[in-house]
CSV table of C-alpha atoms and ligand atoms in Angstrom, one decimal:
chain,number,residue,atom,x,y,z
C,3,MET,CA,8.0,-13.7,10.4
C,4,SER,CA,4.5,-12.5,10.4
C,5,LEU,CA,3.0,-9.6,8.4
C,6,LEU,CA,-0.2,-8.0,9.5
C,7,ILE,CA,-2.0,-5.9,6.9
C,8,VAL,CA,-5.0,-3.7,7.8
C,9,GLY,CA,-6.9,-2.2,4.8
C,10,THR,CA,-10.0,-2.1,2.8
C,11,VAL,CA,-11.4,-5.1,1.0
C,12,ALA,CA,-13.8,-3.6,-1.4
C,13,PHE,CA,-15.7,-3.4,-4.7
C,14,ASP,CA,-14.6,-0.8,-7.2
C,15,THR,CA,-16.0,0.6,-10.4
C,16,ILE,CA,-13.2,2.0,-12.5
C,17,GLU,CA,-13.1,4.0,-15.7
C,18,THR,CA,-9.9,4.7,-17.6
C,19,PRO,CA,-9.2,5.7,-21.2
C,20,HIS,CA,-8.8,1.9,-21.8
C,21,GLY,CA,-12.3,1.0,-20.7
C,22,LYS,CA,-14.6,0.5,-17.7
C,23,VAL,CA,-15.1,-2.3,-15.2
C,24,GLU,CA,-18.0,-2.4,-12.8
C,25,LYS,CA,-18.1,-3.7,-9.3
C,26,VAL,CA,-14.8,-5.6,-9.5
C,27,ILE,CA,-12.8,-6.6,-6.5
C,28,GLY,CA,-10.6,-4.0,-5.0
C,29,GLY,CA,-9.5,-2.4,-1.8
C,30,ALA,CA,-6.1,-1.4,-0.4
C,31,GLY,CA,-5.9,-4.5,1.8
C,32,THR,CA,-6.7,-6.8,-1.1
C,33,TYR,CA,-4.0,-5.3,-3.3
C,34,ALA,CA,-1.4,-5.2,-0.6
C,35,GLY,CA,-2.2,-8.8,0.6
C,36,TRP,CA,-1.9,-10.2,-2.9
C,37,ALA,CA,1.4,-8.3,-3.6
C,38,ALA,CA,3.0,-9.5,-0.4
C,39,SER,CA,1.9,-13.1,-0.9
C,40,TYR,CA,4.4,-13.5,-3.7
C,41,LEU,CA,7.3,-12.6,-1.4
C,42,HIS,CA,6.2,-13.8,2.1
C,43,SER,CA,4.2,-16.7,3.4
C,44,ASP,CA,2.8,-15.6,6.8
C,45,ILE,CA,0.3,-12.9,6.1
C,46,ARG,CA,-2.7,-11.9,8.1
C,47,LEU,CA,-5.4,-9.5,6.7
C,48,VAL,CA,-7.6,-7.4,8.9
C,49,SER,CA,-10.7,-5.8,7.3
C,50,ILE,CA,-14.5,-5.8,7.1
C,51,ILE,CA,-16.7,-6.9,4.2
C,52,GLY,CA,-20.4,-7.4,3.6
C,53,GLY,CA,-22.2,-10.6,2.7
C,54,ASP,CA,-21.9,-9.6,-1.0
C,55,TRP,CA,-18.1,-10.0,-1.2
C,56,PRO,CA,-17.3,-13.3,-3.0
C,57,LYS,CA,-16.3,-16.1,-0.6
C,58,SER,CA,-14.4,-17.6,-3.5
C,59,GLU,CA,-12.1,-14.6,-3.4
C,60,LEU,CA,-11.4,-15.2,0.3
C,61,GLN,CA,-10.6,-18.8,-0.6
C,62,ARG,CA,-8.2,-17.7,-3.3
C,63,MET,CA,-6.4,-15.5,-0.7
C,64,ASN,CA,-6.2,-18.4,1.7
C,65,ALA,CA,-4.7,-20.6,-1.0
C,66,ARG,CA,-1.9,-18.0,-1.3
C,67,GLY,CA,-1.2,-18.1,2.4
C,68,ILE,CA,-3.2,-15.1,3.4
C,69,ASP,CA,-5.0,-15.7,6.7
C,70,THR,CA,-8.4,-14.0,6.6
C,71,GLU,CA,-9.6,-14.8,10.1
C,72,GLY,CA,-9.2,-11.0,10.7
C,73,ILE,CA,-11.7,-10.1,8.0
C,74,LYS,CA,-15.1,-9.5,9.7
C,75,ILE,CA,-18.0,-10.5,7.5
C,76,VAL,CA,-21.3,-8.6,8.1
C,77,GLU,CA,-23.7,-10.9,6.1
C,78,ASP,CA,-26.7,-8.5,6.0
C,79,LYS,CA,-24.7,-5.4,4.9
C,80,LYS,CA,-22.8,-4.3,1.8
C,81,SER,CA,-19.0,-4.1,1.3
C,82,PHE,CA,-17.2,-0.8,0.9
C,83,TYR,CA,-17.7,0.5,-2.6
C,84,TRP,CA,-15.5,3.0,-4.5
C,85,SER,CA,-15.9,4.4,-8.0
C,86,GLY,CA,-13.3,6.5,-9.8
C,87,ARG,CA,-12.6,7.9,-13.3
C,88,TYR,CA,-9.1,8.6,-14.6
C,89,LEU,CA,-8.2,11.4,-16.9
C,90,GLU,CA,-6.4,10.9,-20.2
C,91,ASN,CA,-3.0,11.3,-18.4
C,92,LEU,CA,-3.8,8.2,-16.3
C,93,ILE,CA,-2.5,10.1,-13.2
C,94,GLU,CA,-5.2,12.4,-12.1
C,95,ARG,CA,-8.5,10.8,-11.2
C,96,GLU,CA,-11.8,11.9,-9.8
C,97,THR,CA,-13.7,9.9,-7.1
C,98,LEU,CA,-17.3,9.5,-8.3
C,99,ILE,CA,-18.7,7.4,-5.4
C,100,THR,CA,-17.5,6.4,-2.0
C,101,ASP,CA,-20.1,4.2,-0.2
C,102,LEU,CA,-18.7,3.3,3.2
C,103,ASN,CA,-21.3,0.7,3.9
C,104,VAL,CA,-19.7,-1.8,6.4
C,105,LEU,CA,-16.6,0.5,6.7
C,106,ALA,CA,-18.8,3.0,8.6
C,107,ASP,CA,-18.8,0.7,11.6
C,108,PHE,CA,-15.3,-0.7,11.3
C,109,ASP,CA,-13.6,-1.0,14.7
C,110,PRO,CA,-11.1,-3.8,14.2
C,111,ILE,CA,-10.5,-6.3,17.0
C,112,LEU,CA,-7.3,-8.2,16.3
C,113,PRO,CA,-7.6,-12.0,16.7
C,114,ASP,CA,-5.3,-13.1,19.6
C,115,SER,CA,-3.0,-14.9,17.2
C,116,TYR,CA,-2.4,-11.6,15.3
C,117,ARG,CA,-1.3,-9.5,18.4
C,118,ASN,CA,2.4,-10.5,18.2
C,119,SER,CA,2.8,-9.8,14.5
C,120,GLU,CA,6.3,-8.5,13.7
C,121,PHE,CA,5.6,-6.4,10.6
C,122,ILE,CA,2.5,-4.2,10.3
C,123,LEU,CA,1.1,-2.5,7.2
C,124,LEU,CA,-1.5,0.1,8.2
C,125,GLY,CA,-3.3,0.9,5.0
C,126,ASN,CA,-5.2,4.1,4.3
C,127,LEU,CA,-8.0,4.3,6.9
C,128,THR,CA,-9.0,6.7,9.6
C,129,PRO,CA,-6.1,7.6,11.9
C,130,ALA,CA,-8.3,6.5,14.8
C,131,ILE,CA,-8.5,2.9,13.4
C,132,GLN,CA,-4.7,2.9,12.6
C,133,SER,CA,-4.0,3.9,16.2
C,134,SER,CA,-6.4,1.4,17.7
C,135,VAL,CA,-4.5,-1.4,15.8
C,136,ILE,CA,-1.2,-0.3,17.3
C,137,ASP,CA,-2.8,-0.2,20.7
C,138,GLN,CA,-3.8,-3.8,20.4
C,139,LEU,CA,-0.3,-5.2,19.6
C,140,GLU,CA,1.2,-7.1,22.5
C,141,SER,CA,4.8,-6.9,21.5
C,142,LYS,CA,6.8,-4.2,19.8
C,143,PRO,CA,6.8,-5.0,16.0
C,144,LYS,CA,10.1,-4.9,14.0
C,145,LEU,CA,8.5,-2.3,11.6
C,146,ILE,CA,5.2,-0.5,11.2
C,147,LEU,CA,4.4,1.1,7.8
C,148,LEU,CA,1.7,3.7,7.6
C,149,ASP,CA,-0.1,4.8,4.5
C,150,THR,CA,-2.6,7.6,4.4
C,151,MET,CA,-4.2,10.1,2.0
C,152,ASN,CA,-4.9,13.8,1.5
C,153,PHE,CA,-8.4,13.5,3.0
C,154,TRP,CA,-7.0,12.6,6.4
C,155,ILE,CA,-4.4,15.4,6.2
C,156,ASP,CA,-7.3,17.8,5.5
C,157,ILE,CA,-9.8,16.7,8.2
C,158,ALA,CA,-7.8,14.9,10.9
C,159,LYS,CA,-4.3,16.2,10.8
C,160,ASP,CA,-3.6,16.2,14.5
C,161,GLU,CA,-4.8,12.6,14.9
C,162,LEU,CA,-2.8,11.6,11.9
C,163,ILE,CA,0.4,13.2,13.3
C,164,ASP,CA,-0.2,11.3,16.5
C,165,VAL,CA,-0.1,8.0,14.6
C,166,ILE,CA,2.8,9.1,12.4
C,167,ARG,CA,4.8,9.5,15.7
C,168,ARG,CA,4.2,5.8,16.5
C,169,VAL,CA,5.4,4.3,13.2
C,170,ASP,CA,8.8,3.5,11.6
C,171,LEU,CA,8.0,4.1,8.0
C,172,LEU,CA,5.6,6.6,6.4
C,173,SER,CA,4.6,6.0,2.8
C,174,ILE,CA,2.8,9.0,1.1
C,175,ASN,CA,2.8,10.7,-2.3
C,176,ASP,CA,4.4,13.9,-3.2
C,177,GLU,CA,1.3,16.1,-2.9
C,178,GLU,CA,0.5,14.6,0.5
C,179,ALA,CA,4.1,15.3,1.7
C,180,ARG,CA,3.7,18.9,0.6
C,181,MET,CA,0.3,19.2,2.4
C,182,LEU,CA,1.6,17.6,5.5
C,183,SER,CA,4.7,19.7,5.8
C,184,GLY,CA,3.7,23.0,4.2
C,185,GLU,CA,6.9,22.8,2.1
C,186,HIS,CA,6.9,22.6,-1.7
C,187,ASN,CA,10.5,21.3,-1.9
C,188,LEU,CA,10.4,17.6,-1.3
C,189,VAL,CA,13.8,17.4,0.5
C,190,LYS,CA,12.7,20.2,2.9
C,191,ALA,CA,9.3,18.5,3.3
C,192,ALA,CA,11.0,15.2,4.1
C,193,GLU,CA,13.2,16.9,6.7
C,194,LYS,CA,10.2,18.3,8.5
C,195,ILE,CA,8.2,15.1,8.3
C,196,MET,CA,11.1,13.0,9.6
C,197,LYS,CA,11.2,15.3,12.7
C,198,LEU,CA,7.8,13.9,13.6
C,199,GLY,CA,9.4,10.5,14.4
C,200,PRO,CA,9.5,7.9,11.6
C,201,ARG,CA,12.9,6.5,10.9
C,202,PHE,CA,12.1,6.1,7.2
C,203,LEU,CA,10.0,8.1,4.8
C,204,ILE,CA,8.9,7.1,1.3
C,205,ILE,CA,7.6,9.8,-1.0
C,206,LYS,CA,5.9,8.2,-4.0
C,207,LYS,CA,5.9,10.1,-7.3
C,208,GLY,CA,3.6,7.9,-9.3
C,209,GLU,CA,5.0,7.0,-12.7
C,210,HIS,CA,8.2,8.9,-11.7
C,211,GLY,CA,9.2,6.5,-9.0
C,212,ALA,CA,9.7,6.9,-5.3
C,213,LEU,CA,12.2,8.6,-3.0
C,214,LEU,CA,13.4,7.1,0.3
C,215,PHE,CA,14.7,9.1,3.2
C,216,GLY,CA,16.2,7.7,6.3
C,217,ASP,CA,19.4,7.2,8.4
C,218,ASP,CA,20.7,10.5,6.8
C,219,HIS,CA,20.6,9.0,3.3
C,220,MET,CA,18.4,9.5,0.2
C,221,PHE,CA,17.6,6.9,-2.5
C,222,PHE,CA,15.5,6.9,-5.6
C,223,ALA,CA,13.7,3.9,-7.1
C,224,PRO,CA,12.2,4.5,-10.5
C,225,ALA,CA,8.9,3.2,-11.6
C,226,LEU,CA,9.5,0.8,-14.5
C,227,PRO,CA,8.5,2.6,-17.7
C,228,LEU,CA,5.8,0.5,-19.3
C,229,ASN,CA,4.1,0.6,-22.7
C,230,ASN,CA,0.8,-0.7,-21.4
C,231,ILE,CA,-0.7,1.1,-18.5
C,232,VAL,CA,-4.4,0.2,-18.2
C,233,ASP,CA,-5.5,1.0,-14.6
C,234,PRO,CA,-3.4,2.7,-11.9
C,235,THR,CA,-5.8,1.8,-9.1
C,236,GLY,CA,-4.1,0.1,-6.2
C,237,ALA,CA,-0.6,0.7,-7.4
C,238,GLY,CA,0.4,2.4,-4.2
C,239,ASP,CA,-1.1,-0.4,-2.1
C,240,THR,CA,0.6,-3.0,-4.3
C,241,PHE,CA,3.9,-1.2,-3.9
C,242,ALA,CA,3.5,-1.2,-0.1
C,243,GLY,CA,2.5,-4.9,-0.1
C,244,GLY,CA,5.6,-5.8,-2.1
C,245,LEU,CA,7.9,-3.7,0.1
C,246,MET,CA,6.5,-5.1,3.3
C,247,GLY,CA,6.5,-8.7,1.9
C,248,TYR,CA,10.2,-8.3,1.2
C,249,LEU,CA,11.0,-6.7,4.5
C,250,ALA,CA,9.1,-9.4,6.5
C,251,ASN,CA,11.8,-11.9,5.3
C,252,GLN,CA,14.6,-9.8,6.8
C,253,SER,CA,15.9,-10.6,10.3
C,254,GLU,CA,17.2,-7.0,10.6
C,255,ILE,CA,15.7,-3.8,9.4
C,256,ASN,CA,18.3,-1.4,8.0
C,257,TYR,CA,18.5,1.2,5.3
C,258,GLU,CA,19.9,-1.2,2.7
C,259,HIS,CA,17.0,-3.6,3.2
C,260,VAL,CA,14.4,-0.8,2.9
C,261,LYS,CA,16.2,0.3,-0.3
C,262,GLN,CA,16.0,-3.3,-1.7
C,263,GLY,CA,12.3,-3.4,-0.6
C,264,LEU,CA,11.6,-0.3,-2.6
C,265,VAL,CA,12.7,-2.0,-5.7
C,266,TYR,CA,10.5,-5.0,-4.9
C,267,GLY,CA,7.6,-2.6,-4.3
C,268,ALA,CA,8.2,-0.9,-7.6
C,269,ALA,CA,8.3,-4.3,-9.4
C,270,MET,CA,5.0,-5.4,-7.9
C,271,GLY,CA,3.4,-2.0,-8.6
C,272,SER,CA,4.4,-2.3,-12.3
C,273,PHE,CA,2.3,-5.5,-12.6
C,274,CYS,CA,-0.7,-3.9,-10.9
C,275,VAL,CA,-1.2,-1.1,-13.5
C,276,GLU,CA,-1.1,-3.4,-16.5
C,277,ASP,CA,-4.7,-4.6,-16.2
C,278,PHE,CA,-7.9,-3.6,-14.4
C,279,SER,CA,-8.6,-4.5,-10.8
C,280,LEU,CA,-6.4,-7.4,-9.5
C,281,GLU,CA,-6.4,-9.2,-12.9
C,282,LYS,CA,-2.7,-9.0,-13.4
C,283,ILE,CA,-1.5,-9.2,-9.8
C,284,GLN,CA,-3.4,-12.4,-9.3
C,285,ASN,CA,-1.7,-14.1,-12.2
C,286,ILE,CA,2.0,-13.6,-12.0
C,287,ASN,CA,4.9,-15.9,-11.0
C,288,SER,CA,8.2,-15.6,-9.4
C,289,SER,CA,10.3,-15.7,-12.6
C,290,GLU,CA,8.3,-12.7,-13.9
C,291,ILE,CA,8.9,-10.9,-10.7
C,292,ASP,CA,12.7,-11.7,-10.9
C,293,ALA,CA,12.7,-10.3,-14.5
C,294,ARG,CA,11.1,-7.1,-13.4
C,295,ILE,CA,13.7,-6.7,-10.6
C,296,LYS,CA,16.5,-7.2,-13.1
C,297,ALA,CA,14.9,-4.7,-15.5
C,298,ILE,CA,14.8,-2.0,-12.8
C,299,GLN,CA,18.4,-2.8,-11.8
C,300,LYS,CA,19.4,-2.5,-15.5
C,301,LEU,CA,17.5,0.8,-15.8
C,302,THR,CA,19.4,2.4,-13.0
C,303,THR,CA,22.9,0.9,-13.1
C,304,VAL,CA,25.8,2.7,-14.9
C,305,ASP,CA,29.5,1.8,-14.9
C,306,THR,CA,31.0,5.2,-14.0
C,307,ALA,CA,34.5,3.9,-14.4
C,308,LYS,CA,34.1,4.0,-18.2
C,309,LEU,CA,32.7,7.6,-18.2
P,14,LIG,P1,-5.1,3.7,-4.6
P,14,LIG,O1,-5.2,3.6,-6.1
P,14,LIG,O2,-3.7,3.3,-4.1
P,14,LIG,O3,-5.6,5.0,-4.0
P,14,LIG,O4,-6.0,2.5,-4.0
P,14,LIG,C1,-7.3,2.4,-4.5
P,14,LIG,C2,-8.0,1.3,-3.7
P,14,LIG,O5,-8.3,1.9,-2.4
P,14,LIG,C3,-9.3,1.0,-4.3
P,14,LIG,O6,-9.4,-0.4,-4.6
P,14,LIG,C4,-10.4,1.4,-3.3
P,14,LIG,O7,-11.4,0.3,-3.0
P,14,LIG,C5,-9.7,1.8,-2.1
P,14,LIG,N1,-10.1,3.1,-1.6
P,14,LIG,C6,-10.6,4.1,-2.3
P,14,LIG,N2,-10.9,5.1,-1.5
P,14,LIG,C7,-10.7,4.7,-0.2
P,14,LIG,C8,-10.8,5.4,1.1
P,14,LIG,N3,-11.3,6.6,1.2
P,14,LIG,N4,-10.4,4.6,2.2
P,14,LIG,C9,-9.9,3.4,2.0
P,14,LIG,N5,-9.7,2.8,0.9
P,14,LIG,C10,-10.1,3.4,-0.3
């Protein structure tokens, strides 16, 4: 089945207590595409880049089965550029620079061959762009996942809520869930948000894992505790890519499959944070992924019969 990913393909400059990297490849779409490519083979990426984004990186994506026909290249302009600095706790960060560049004119037109995609990952972009992608689909997808950020809750809440009503799965972090719902308690926040329409809601809690709500159930997937966190940039996008890569292999979408997908998302996210940019996520293999899945399983399984 086909997985369509819409998200930024960018350059980032990132500073963490472990060092600084300048103008390295980044972008939510890039992270999600790479993560999904380890689990699924029919991936289409929709984005916009300038002439400065390395063509060799597009070829690397193609070699992993990521179709990049949907990435518009504006040769005489610059790619989206983001720069951020993390605090000592590696959780909080400040955005230093956001240069929209080509993203300022991004109005994605889906290639015809993308319009029947069965799984859709709408990365963090303006709600108007996210809506326009849904409008261009010719058949009802099996699942649409929406990611967003506090910025859009602040300045475009009504438009955002309109898109949330059209998706099956909303993936946000705990602060965003509180902002969106006006409730501090996350269970109450989830109840309010689910009333907007999505069948599933994931509330990410960074290094403390992620909660899944849906079909009157609640599930928790931990983040794998790691002794080497270098750069958290893109962890949420990598998580979403892993989750959707896993789900795109399922013929039916049910609560159990989304639960399993959460564990794949957590495993992929755990690689992302171990190095700067996409360094780690571009260099893993399936046995390493399997080992992480087993590690998460071991972390959370207890034989209660012996208690
Ligand atoms: P995350 O750490 O999950 O927030 O993802 C960070 C990635 O998203 C970086 O690689 C950035 O290039 C990209 N990014 C940062 N700010 C934005 C924004 N306002 N809109 C879309 N993508 C962004």
